[in-house]
Amino acid sequence: MTDMGGDRVEEAVASCSALLRAAAGSDWDGVRAGRLEWNCRRTAEHIASDLIAYAGQLAGRPDSAYVPFGITLDEGTGNAEVVDVIETTGALLAAAVRTTPREVRAFHPYPFRSANREGFAAMGVAEVLLHTHDIAEGLGLPYEPPAGLCDWVLTRIFPHVRPEPGAPWSTLLWATGRGDLPGREALTEWRWNNNLVIGAERLTLQGVTPAAAADLRAGGTGGFEWIEGGPFEGTRDAAGMIVSAYEKGVHRPEWGMFVLVRREDGLAVGAIGFHGLPDEEARAEVGYDLAENARGRGYATEALRALCEQALARDDVKVLLAAIDRDNAPSQRVIARAGFTRVSEDTERLARELDGLEDSLRLYARES
């Protein structure tokens, strides 16, 4: 998982450029761009504005707002020259993505107030593909970008959207209110979804996208630089659960998996997360593991406390549960330090009867 998006930005811009250059002699000002209120000319200029804005965020790295600048095209700029601007701003975003360190995040409002280089690349690609579609629709031209590019976007900033097998472009159009899919209601409102990052003292808990989860499950790094001996087998197993949830359309990032990254050196040391969404009784189960070389330093306790505080501050969860092997004394100490206590024997018995809790496990809970 070596491409963090620079190549994808260039691929998207090339797809856009090929269509727009062929249509440069058309009337862009007098034609509405698909379902948008803008005309085709305004939409093309907007593509360039988005690309340079995302490059600016990665370069300036603000944490609370957009860098206050924009681009204005010279008077008399023709359609073909607008395409020149799109290609130029696309090259700038691709360069910013390639040169921005992995741990850098900058402000973006949706939905967790920041994005990393891969997120900005994915948003840039989405803007290019979707608005090229809008222009093509307005001009009556056929347009379909490479399927792999659409899938790349979906698995990074649409983790909550169930992919339609074999139809990533149709899925992306549906997810952005531009198309229909069999058996799904049309969307009138939508947002993409950058990964959630939860801060702790020595760690950051970085949300794992479906793309990163698929790479981890397949034996890759998920885009993280791991401490020697990582990732642990449990991390790869949990990544498989994320992929399965995504494919079923039930993955929600805030109830997903997080990789634990050390602030001091940017190395990933383990993973933590939930076994799914809260149930009808507002209960959610947590799980975690560390690479062997990272154990005994309090990382698991720190991460668990941070995750619990984030989750229990919500209205849709009241109790967090953890199932720990009765012989795993270190993990029991972690749970205790994070504020969990052993549930009653009756509660544990019900968990065995109704939820399939294994006999070798003990159940612990922390309430809001």
mmCIF file of C-alpha atoms in Angstrom:
data_model
loop_
_atom_site.group_PDB
_atom_site.id
_atom_site.type_symbol
_atom_site.label_atom_id
_atom_site.label_comp_id
_atom_site.label_asym_id
_atom_site.label_seq_id
_atom_site.Cartn_x
_atom_site.Cartn_y
_atom_site.Cartn_z
ATOM 1 C CA MET A 1 0.000 0.000 0.000
ATOM 2 C CA THR A 2 2.574 2.514 -1.177
ATOM 3 C CA ASP A 3 0.442 4.963 -3.203
ATOM 4 C CA MET A 4 -1.048 7.517 -0.845
ATOM 5 C CA GLY A 5 -2.839 9.289 -3.675
ATOM 6 C CA GLY A 6 -0.488 11.324 -5.832
ATOM 7 C CA ASP A 7 -0.739 8.915 -8.754
ATOM 8 C CA ARG A 8 -4.498 8.728 -8.346
ATOM 9 C CA VAL A 9 -4.876 12.507 -8.499
ATOM 10 C CA GLU A 10 -2.911 12.565 -11.735
ATOM 11 C CA GLU A 11 -4.993 9.723 -13.166
ATOM 12 C CA ALA A 12 -8.230 11.514 -12.342
ATOM 13 C CA VAL A 13 -7.047 14.799 -13.821
ATOM 14 C CA ALA A 14 -5.928 13.028 -17.003
ATOM 15 C CA SER A 15 -9.408 11.486 -17.312
ATOM 16 C CA CYS A 16 -11.004 14.903 -16.855
ATOM 17 C CA SER A 17 -8.611 16.632 -19.223
ATOM 18 C CA ALA A 18 -9.204 14.148 -22.029
ATOM 19 C CA LEU A 19 -12.940 14.829 -21.997
ATOM 20 C CA LEU A 20 -12.790 18.599 -21.502
ATOM 21 C CA ARG A 21 -10.154 19.218 -24.164
ATOM 22 C CA ALA A 22 -12.239 17.337 -26.690
ATOM 23 C CA ALA A 23 -15.197 19.571 -25.776
ATOM 24 C CA ALA A 24 -13.294 22.872 -25.469
ATOM 25 C CA GLY A 25 -15.072 24.272 -28.540
ATOM 26 C CA SER A 26 -18.525 23.805 -26.994
ATOM 27 C CA ASP A 27 -20.543 26.481 -25.220
ATOM 28 C CA TRP A 28 -19.688 25.952 -21.555
ATOM 29 C CA ASP A 29 -21.290 29.185 -20.320
ATOM 30 C CA GLY A 30 -24.758 28.557 -21.676
ATOM 31 C CA VAL A 31 -25.154 24.947 -20.530
ATOM 32 C CA ARG A 32 -26.034 23.771 -17.037
ATOM 33 C CA ALA A 33 -23.740 21.082 -15.608
ATOM 34 C CA GLY A 34 -25.950 18.064 -14.986
ATOM 35 C CA ARG A 35 -28.004 18.445 -11.816
ATOM 36 C CA LEU A 36 -25.954 21.369 -10.533
ATOM 37 C CA GLU A 37 -27.055 25.002 -10.493
ATOM 38 C CA TRP A 38 -23.723 25.985 -12.084
ATOM 39 C CA ASN A 39 -23.003 26.090 -15.786
ATOM 40 C CA CYS A 40 -20.264 23.915 -17.257
ATOM 41 C CA ARG A 41 -17.706 26.722 -17.221
ATOM 42 C CA ARG A 42 -18.261 27.507 -13.545
ATOM 43 C CA THR A 43 -18.059 23.799 -12.727
ATOM 44 C CA ALA A 44 -14.731 23.413 -14.527
ATOM 45 C CA GLU A 45 -13.326 26.395 -12.638
ATOM 46 C CA HIS A 46 -14.597 24.840 -9.414
ATOM 47 C CA ILE A 47 -12.570 21.687 -10.095
ATOM 48 C CA ALA A 48 -9.401 23.759 -10.242
ATOM 49 C CA SER A 49 -10.390 25.689 -7.100
ATOM 50 C CA ASP A 50 -10.872 22.477 -5.146
ATOM 51 C CA LEU A 51 -7.554 21.024 -6.262
ATOM 52 C CA ILE A 52 -5.569 24.097 -5.253
ATOM 53 C CA ALA A 53 -7.499 24.429 -1.990
ATOM 54 C CA TYR A 54 -6.631 20.864 -0.972
ATOM 55 C CA ALA A 55 -3.002 21.390 -1.950
ATOM 56 C CA GLY A 56 -3.026 24.533 0.172
ATOM 57 C CA GLN A 57 -4.386 22.673 3.180
ATOM 58 C CA LEU A 58 -1.591 20.114 2.978
ATOM 59 C CA ALA A 59 1.032 22.811 2.499
ATOM 60 C CA GLY A 60 -0.237 25.245 5.143
ATOM 61 C CA ARG A 61 -1.526 22.576 7.553
ATOM 62 C CA PRO A 62 -4.113 24.723 9.380
ATOM 63 C CA ASP A 63 -6.027 22.976 12.148
ATOM 64 C CA SER A 64 -9.186 25.079 12.416
ATOM 65 C CA ALA A 65 -10.065 26.602 9.026
ATOM 66 C CA TYR A 66 -9.228 26.702 5.352
ATOM 67 C CA VAL A 67 -6.195 28.731 4.297
ATOM 68 C CA PRO A 68 -7.882 31.987 3.166
ATOM 69 C CA PHE A 69 -6.939 32.142 -0.498
ATOM 70 C CA GLY A 70 -8.324 31.178 -3.888
ATOM 71 C CA ILE A 71 -7.613 31.438 -7.596
ATOM 72 C CA THR A 72 -9.054 33.849 -10.136
ATOM 73 C CA LEU A 73 -8.713 33.216 -13.834
ATOM 74 C CA ASP A 74 -7.595 36.064 -16.052
ATOM 75 C CA GLU A 75 -10.239 37.826 -18.095
ATOM 76 C CA GLY A 76 -10.547 36.251 -21.498
ATOM 77 C CA THR A 77 -9.382 32.797 -20.391
ATOM 78 C CA GLY A 78 -10.736 30.277 -22.877
ATOM 79 C CA ASN A 79 -12.114 26.820 -22.214
ATOM 80 C CA ALA A 80 -8.903 25.100 -23.265
ATOM 81 C CA GLU A 81 -6.967 27.315 -20.885
ATOM 82 C CA VAL A 82 -9.293 26.364 -18.057
ATOM 83 C CA VAL A 83 -8.200 22.798 -18.681
ATOM 84 C CA ASP A 84 -4.588 24.000 -18.399
ATOM 85 C CA VAL A 85 -5.441 25.363 -14.959
ATOM 86 C CA ILE A 86 -7.045 22.072 -13.906
ATOM 87 C CA GLU A 87 -3.932 20.187 -14.994
ATOM 88 C CA THR A 88 -1.682 22.630 -13.139
ATOM 89 C CA THR A 89 -3.638 22.593 -9.894
ATOM 90 C CA GLY A 90 -3.890 18.813 -10.137
ATOM 91 C CA ALA A 91 -0.120 18.579 -10.416
ATOM 92 C CA LEU A 92 0.225 20.800 -7.343
ATOM 93 C CA LEU A 93 -2.103 18.596 -5.300
ATOM 94 C CA ALA A 94 -0.293 15.452 -6.440
ATOM 95 C CA ALA A 95 3.024 16.997 -5.407
ATOM 96 C CA ALA A 96 1.630 18.089 -2.035
ATOM 97 C CA VAL A 97 0.316 14.578 -1.381
ATOM 98 C CA ARG A 98 3.670 13.008 -2.228
ATOM 99 C CA THR A 99 5.699 15.376 -0.048
ATOM 100 C CA THR A 100 3.443 15.579 3.010
ATOM 101 C CA PRO A 101 4.507 13.306 5.891
ATOM 102 C CA ARG A 102 2.093 10.512 6.742
ATOM 103 C CA GLU A 103 1.248 11.853 10.200
ATOM 104 C CA VAL A 104 0.296 15.356 9.038
ATOM 105 C CA ARG A 105 -3.362 16.307 9.217
ATOM 106 C CA ALA A 106 -5.045 19.555 8.235
ATOM 107 C CA PHE A 107 -8.475 21.059 8.649
ATOM 108 C CA HIS A 108 -11.446 19.751 6.714
ATOM 109 C CA PRO A 109 -14.950 20.084 8.174
ATOM 110 C CA TYR A 110 -16.429 16.658 7.349
ATOM 111 C CA PRO A 111 -16.983 14.834 9.518
ATOM 112 C CA PHE A 112 -14.216 14.851 12.145
ATOM 113 C CA ARG A 113 -12.559 18.232 11.415
ATOM 114 C CA SER A 114 -9.369 16.964 9.762
ATOM 115 C CA ALA A 115 -7.919 14.836 6.972
ATOM 116 C CA ASN A 116 -4.540 13.342 6.117
ATOM 117 C CA ARG A 117 -2.746 13.337 2.761
ATOM 118 C CA GLU A 118 -4.683 10.309 1.546
ATOM 119 C CA GLY A 119 -7.968 11.911 2.532
ATOM 120 C CA PHE A 120 -7.210 15.126 0.648
ATOM 121 C CA ALA A 121 -6.117 13.090 -2.365
ATOM 122 C CA ALA A 122 -9.351 11.088 -2.276
ATOM 123 C CA MET A 123 -11.470 14.221 -1.936
ATOM 124 C CA GLY A 124 -9.603 15.788 -4.844
ATOM 125 C CA VAL A 125 -10.132 12.722 -7.008
ATOM 126 C CA ALA A 126 -13.824 12.651 -6.088
ATOM 127 C CA GLU A 127 -14.257 16.318 -7.008
ATOM 128 C CA VAL A 128 -12.577 15.759 -10.366
ATOM 129 C CA LEU A 129 -14.527 12.627 -11.290
ATOM 130 C CA LEU A 130 -17.920 13.846 -10.149
ATOM 131 C CA HIS A 131 -17.737 17.311 -11.652
ATOM 132 C CA THR A 132 -16.347 15.966 -14.905
ATOM 133 C CA HIS A 133 -19.446 13.775 -14.923
ATOM 134 C CA ASP A 134 -21.622 16.833 -14.310
ATOM 135 C CA ILE A 135 -20.039 18.698 -17.224
ATOM 136 C CA ALA A 136 -20.265 15.669 -19.499
ATOM 137 C CA GLU A 137 -23.938 15.260 -18.618
ATOM 138 C CA GLY A 138 -24.584 18.905 -19.435
ATOM 139 C CA LEU A 139 -22.793 18.678 -22.765
ATOM 140 C CA GLY A 140 -24.398 15.353 -23.635
ATOM 141 C CA LEU A 141 -21.111 13.445 -23.691
ATOM 142 C CA PRO A 142 -20.408 9.927 -22.396
ATOM 143 C CA TYR A 143 -18.011 9.700 -19.463
ATOM 144 C CA GLU A 144 -16.958 6.854 -17.219
ATOM 145 C CA PRO A 145 -13.666 6.981 -15.306
ATOM 146 C CA PRO A 146 -11.541 3.903 -14.565
ATOM 147 C CA ALA A 147 -13.287 1.516 -12.182
ATOM 148 C CA GLY A 148 -10.188 1.180 -10.022
ATOM 149 C CA LEU A 149 -10.138 4.917 -9.452
ATOM 150 C CA CYS A 150 -13.758 4.905 -8.286
ATOM 151 C CA ASP A 151 -13.101 1.975 -5.966
ATOM 152 C CA TRP A 152 -10.055 3.799 -4.571
ATOM 153 C CA VAL A 153 -12.251 6.760 -3.624
ATOM 154 C CA LEU A 154 -15.047 4.646 -2.137
ATOM 155 C CA THR A 155 -12.760 2.644 0.146
ATOM 156 C CA ARG A 156 -11.188 5.793 1.556
ATOM 157 C CA ILE A 157 -13.866 8.450 2.029
ATOM 158 C CA PHE A 158 -17.131 6.512 1.663
ATOM 159 C CA PRO A 159 -16.594 3.766 4.269
ATOM 160 C CA HIS A 160 -20.265 3.875 5.249
ATOM 161 C CA VAL A 161 -21.511 3.103 1.725
ATOM 162 C CA ARG A 162 -22.097 -0.503 0.694
ATOM 163 C CA PRO A 163 -20.284 -1.072 -2.607
ATOM 164 C CA GLU A 164 -22.328 -2.477 -5.467
ATOM 165 C CA PRO A 165 -20.393 -5.520 -6.702
ATOM 166 C CA GLY A 166 -18.713 -4.814 -10.028
ATOM 167 C CA ALA A 167 -20.093 -1.275 -10.252
ATOM 168 C CA PRO A 168 -17.890 1.207 -8.348
ATOM 169 C CA TRP A 169 -18.724 4.122 -10.656
ATOM 170 C CA SER A 170 -22.462 3.570 -10.253
ATOM 171 C CA THR A 171 -21.930 3.266 -6.493
ATOM 172 C CA LEU A 172 -20.038 6.557 -6.365
ATOM 173 C CA LEU A 173 -22.692 8.317 -8.410
ATOM 174 C CA TRP A 174 -25.435 6.967 -6.145
ATOM 175 C CA ALA A 175 -23.486 7.881 -2.998
ATOM 176 C CA THR A 176 -23.278 11.503 -4.169
ATOM 177 C CA GLY A 177 -26.883 11.898 -5.258
ATOM 178 C CA ARG A 178 -26.149 11.569 -8.976
ATOM 179 C CA GLY A 179 -27.539 8.174 -9.869
ATOM 180 C CA ASP A 180 -29.715 5.232 -8.959
ATOM 181 C CA LEU A 181 -28.930 1.742 -7.736
ATOM 182 C CA PRO A 182 -31.396 -1.148 -7.674
ATOM 183 C CA GLY A 183 -33.041 -1.558 -4.293
ATOM 184 C CA ARG A 184 -31.681 1.680 -2.837
ATOM 185 C CA GLU A 185 -33.484 4.941 -2.260
ATOM 186 C CA ALA A 186 -32.096 7.956 -4.062
ATOM 187 C CA LEU A 187 -30.002 10.285 -1.922
ATOM 188 C CA THR A 188 -30.737 13.990 -1.602
ATOM 189 C CA GLU A 189 -28.051 14.669 1.014
ATOM 190 C CA TRP A 190 -24.607 13.116 1.384
ATOM 191 C CA ARG A 191 -21.166 13.635 2.881
ATOM 192 C CA TRP A 192 -17.916 11.832 2.465
ATOM 193 C CA ASN A 193 -16.191 10.581 5.568
ATOM 194 C CA ASN A 194 -12.523 11.104 6.406
ATOM 195 C CA ASN A 195 -11.022 8.834 9.042
ATOM 196 C CA LEU A 196 -11.389 9.650 12.716
ATOM 197 C CA VAL A 197 -8.275 10.257 14.831
ATOM 198 C CA ILE A 198 -8.439 10.211 18.639
ATOM 199 C CA GLY A 199 -5.599 11.836 20.525
ATOM 200 C CA ALA A 200 -3.962 10.421 23.651
ATOM 201 C CA GLU A 201 -0.843 11.438 25.572
ATOM 202 C CA ARG A 202 1.782 9.358 23.781
ATOM 203 C CA LEU A 203 -0.376 7.907 21.026
ATOM 204 C CA THR A 204 -2.850 8.787 18.350
ATOM 205 C CA LEU A 205 -5.641 6.335 17.596
ATOM 206 C CA GLN A 206 -5.979 6.505 13.816
ATOM 207 C CA GLY A 207 -9.154 5.204 12.203
ATOM 208 C CA VAL A 208 -8.624 2.406 9.680
ATOM 209 C CA THR A 209 -10.356 2.841 6.318
ATOM 210 C CA PRO A 210 -11.729 -0.138 4.384
ATOM 211 C CA ALA A 211 -8.767 0.249 2.013
ATOM 212 C CA ALA A 212 -6.255 0.047 4.860
ATOM 213 C CA ALA A 213 -8.160 -2.844 6.433
ATOM 214 C CA ALA A 214 -8.092 -4.817 3.191
ATOM 215 C CA ASP A 215 -4.343 -4.299 2.929
ATOM 216 C CA LEU A 216 -3.788 -5.402 6.531
ATOM 217 C CA ARG A 217 -5.944 -8.473 6.050
ATOM 218 C CA ALA A 218 -3.900 -9.394 2.975
ATOM 219 C CA GLY A 219 -0.627 -9.180 4.911
ATOM 220 C CA GLY A 220 0.298 -5.551 4.170
ATOM 221 C CA THR A 221 0.980 -2.599 6.434
ATOM 222 C CA GLY A 222 -2.291 -0.752 5.921
ATOM 223 C CA GLY A 223 -0.225 2.312 5.057
ATOM 224 C CA PHE A 224 1.346 2.464 8.542
ATOM 225 C CA GLU A 225 4.974 2.075 9.547
ATOM 226 C CA TRP A 226 5.019 -0.666 12.174
ATOM 227 C CA ILE A 227 7.275 -1.369 15.101
ATOM 228 C CA GLU A 228 9.335 -4.522 14.667
ATOM 229 C CA GLY A 229 7.092 -7.540 15.077
ATOM 230 C CA GLY A 230 3.915 -5.716 14.116
ATOM 231 C CA PRO A 231 1.158 -5.882 13.236
ATOM 232 C CA PHE A 232 0.011 -8.617 15.604
ATOM 233 C CA GLU A 233 -2.176 -11.406 14.244
ATOM 234 C CA GLY A 234 -5.218 -10.043 16.080
ATOM 235 C CA THR A 235 -4.901 -6.772 14.175
ATOM 236 C CA ARG A 236 -5.111 -8.590 10.862
ATOM 237 C CA ASP A 237 -8.125 -10.589 12.061
ATOM 238 C CA ALA A 238 -9.885 -7.406 13.166
ATOM 239 C CA ALA A 239 -9.098 -5.812 9.807
ATOM 240 C CA GLY A 240 -10.942 -8.662 8.148
ATOM 241 C CA MET A 241 -13.996 -7.819 10.249
ATOM 242 C CA ILE A 242 -13.847 -4.225 8.994
ATOM 243 C CA VAL A 243 -13.708 -5.376 5.377
ATOM 244 C CA SER A 244 -16.682 -7.667 5.923
ATOM 245 C CA ALA A 245 -18.714 -4.894 7.562
ATOM 246 C CA TYR A 246 -17.878 -2.508 4.712
ATOM 247 C CA GLU A 247 -18.951 -5.002 2.075
ATOM 248 C CA LYS A 248 -22.260 -5.452 3.907
ATOM 249 C CA GLY A 249 -22.781 -1.705 4.250
ATOM 250 C CA VAL A 250 -22.821 -1.753 8.062
ATOM 251 C CA HIS A 251 -19.386 -0.302 8.766
ATOM 252 C CA ARG A 252 -19.385 2.972 10.698
ATOM 253 C CA PRO A 253 -15.922 4.491 11.220
ATOM 254 C CA GLU A 254 -16.508 5.714 14.778
ATOM 255 C CA TRP A 255 -17.313 2.105 15.750
ATOM 256 C CA GLY A 256 -14.504 0.582 13.753
ATOM 257 C CA MET A 257 -10.816 -0.124 14.217
ATOM 258 C CA PHE A 258 -7.983 2.214 15.149
ATOM 259 C CA VAL A 259 -4.248 1.732 14.781
ATOM 260 C CA LEU A 260 -2.172 2.969 17.719
ATOM 261 C CA VAL A 261 0.613 5.252 16.487
ATOM 262 C CA ARG A 262 3.348 6.593 18.761
ATOM 263 C CA ARG A 263 3.771 10.350 18.671
ATOM 264 C CA GLU A 264 7.515 10.163 19.301
ATOM 265 C CA ASP A 265 8.420 8.306 16.111
ATOM 266 C CA GLY A 266 5.234 7.681 14.111
ATOM 267 C CA LEU A 267 5.478 3.917 14.518
ATOM 268 C CA ALA A 268 2.338 1.805 14.817
ATOM 269 C CA VAL A 269 2.398 -0.399 17.916
ATOM 270 C CA GLY A 270 -1.005 -2.091 17.936
ATOM 271 C CA ALA A 271 -4.710 -1.708 17.312
ATOM 272 C CA ILE A 272 -7.923 -1.131 19.239
ATOM 273 C CA GLY A 273 -11.564 -0.874 18.338
ATOM 274 C CA PHE A 274 -15.092 -2.162 18.558
ATOM 275 C CA HIS A 275 -16.676 -5.456 17.579
ATOM 276 C CA GLY A 276 -19.540 -3.611 15.908
ATOM 277 C CA LEU A 277 -22.183 -0.956 16.514
ATOM 278 C CA PRO A 278 -23.836 -0.490 19.910
ATOM 279 C CA ASP A 279 -26.706 -2.923 20.454
ATOM 280 C CA GLU A 280 -30.305 -2.117 21.384
ATOM 281 C CA GLU A 281 -29.279 -1.740 25.011
ATOM 282 C CA ALA A 282 -26.600 0.822 24.094
ATOM 283 C CA ARG A 283 -23.744 -1.609 24.734
ATOM 284 C CA ALA A 284 -20.601 -1.933 22.622
ATOM 285 C CA GLU A 285 -17.708 -4.364 22.940
ATOM 286 C CA VAL A 286 -14.065 -3.325 22.721
ATOM 287 C CA GLY A 287 -10.948 -5.286 21.830
ATOM 288 C CA TYR A 288 -7.254 -4.473 21.490
ATOM 289 C CA ASP A 289 -3.811 -5.921 20.942
ATOM 290 C CA LEU A 290 -0.195 -4.796 20.853
ATOM 291 C CA ALA A 291 2.862 -5.959 18.988
ATOM 292 C CA GLU A 292 5.012 -7.946 21.410
ATOM 293 C CA ASN A 293 7.821 -5.360 21.324
ATOM 294 C CA ALA A 294 5.404 -2.647 22.485
ATOM 295 C CA ARG A 295 3.993 -4.430 25.535
ATOM 296 C CA GLY A 296 4.612 -3.477 29.148
ATOM 297 C CA ARG A 297 4.722 0.280 28.499
ATOM 298 C CA GLY A 298 1.139 1.249 29.271
ATOM 299 C CA TYR A 299 0.121 1.823 25.658
ATOM 300 C CA ALA A 300 -2.939 -0.422 25.825
ATOM 301 C CA THR A 301 -4.223 1.295 28.974
ATOM 302 C CA GLU A 302 -3.701 4.750 27.481
ATOM 303 C CA ALA A 303 -5.436 3.820 24.246
ATOM 304 C CA LEU A 304 -8.345 2.120 25.991
ATOM 305 C CA ARG A 305 -8.955 5.109 28.234
ATOM 306 C CA ALA A 306 -8.977 7.464 25.240
ATOM 307 C CA LEU A 307 -11.329 5.229 23.265
ATOM 308 C CA CYS A 308 -13.695 4.844 26.220
ATOM 309 C CA GLU A 309 -13.866 8.573 26.835
ATOM 310 C CA GLN A 310 -14.676 9.182 23.192
ATOM 311 C CA ALA A 311 -17.367 6.501 23.075
ATOM 312 C CA LEU A 312 -19.029 7.162 26.417
ATOM 313 C CA ALA A 313 -19.389 10.852 25.627
ATOM 314 C CA ARG A 314 -21.932 9.877 22.958
ATOM 315 C CA ASP A 315 -25.663 9.502 23.494
ATOM 316 C CA ASP A 316 -25.959 6.119 21.774
ATOM 317 C CA VAL A 317 -23.752 4.093 24.119
ATOM 318 C CA LYS A 318 -24.064 3.606 27.866
ATOM 319 C CA VAL A 319 -21.927 0.536 28.548
ATOM 320 C CA LEU A 320 -18.660 -0.731 27.118
ATOM 321 C CA LEU A 321 -17.846 -4.424 27.435
ATOM 322 C CA ALA A 322 -14.611 -6.390 27.158
ATOM 323 C CA ALA A 323 -14.192 -10.167 27.118
ATOM 324 C CA ILE A 324 -10.802 -11.212 28.543
ATOM 325 C CA ASP A 325 -9.312 -14.678 28.824
ATOM 326 C CA ARG A 326 -9.368 -15.756 32.466
ATOM 327 C CA ASP A 327 -5.642 -16.595 32.282
ATOM 328 C CA ASN A 328 -4.611 -13.290 30.689
ATOM 329 C CA ALA A 329 -3.518 -11.373 33.784
ATOM 330 C CA PRO A 330 -1.800 -8.493 31.881
ATOM 331 C CA SER A 331 -4.958 -7.737 29.919
ATOM 332 C CA GLN A 332 -7.042 -7.922 33.081
ATOM 333 C CA ARG A 333 -4.782 -5.272 34.623
ATOM 334 C CA VAL A 334 -5.211 -3.080 31.545
ATOM 335 C CA ILE A 335 -8.985 -3.353 31.801
ATOM 336 C CA ALA A 336 -8.939 -2.514 35.497
ATOM 337 C CA ARG A 337 -6.734 0.545 35.004
ATOM 338 C CA ALA A 338 -9.121 1.753 32.286
ATOM 339 C CA GLY A 339 -12.077 1.678 34.687
ATOM 340 C CA PHE A 340 -13.673 -1.684 33.839
ATOM 341 C CA THR A 341 -14.986 -4.051 36.497
ATOM 342 C CA ARG A 342 -16.051 -7.682 36.352
ATOM 343 C CA VAL A 343 -19.766 -8.123 35.697
ATOM 344 C CA SER A 344 -21.958 -10.225 37.966
ATOM 345 C CA GLU A 345 -22.090 -13.991 37.588
ATOM 346 C CA ASP A 346 -25.709 -13.741 36.420
ATOM 347 C CA THR A 347 -24.792 -11.258 33.704
ATOM 348 C CA GLU A 348 -21.890 -13.410 32.605
ATOM 349 C CA ARG A 349 -24.092 -16.495 32.514
ATOM 350 C CA LEU A 350 -26.613 -14.713 30.310
ATOM 351 C CA ALA A 351 -23.803 -13.644 28.003
ATOM 352 C CA ARG A 352 -22.802 -17.285 27.628
ATOM 353 C CA GLU A 353 -26.359 -18.412 26.967
ATOM 354 C CA LEU A 354 -27.514 -15.581 24.703
ATOM 355 C CA ASP A 355 -24.360 -14.191 23.122
ATOM 356 C CA GLY A 356 -22.128 -17.237 22.959
ATOM 357 C CA LEU A 357 -19.477 -15.975 25.363
ATOM 358 C CA GLU A 358 -16.838 -18.695 25.589
ATOM 359 C CA ASP A 359 -16.252 -20.463 28.904
ATOM 360 C CA SER A 360 -12.602 -19.363 28.915
ATOM 361 C CA LEU A 361 -13.546 -15.677 28.875
ATOM 362 C CA ARG A 362 -14.496 -13.309 31.650
ATOM 363 C CA LEU A 363 -16.709 -10.306 30.975
ATOM 364 C CA TYR A 364 -15.904 -6.781 32.167
ATOM 365 C CA ALA A 365 -17.888 -3.547 31.825
ATOM 366 C CA ARG A 366 -17.468 0.191 32.128
ATOM 367 C CA GLU A 367 -20.510 2.445 32.292
ATOM 368 C CA SER A 368 -20.948 6.061 31.305
#
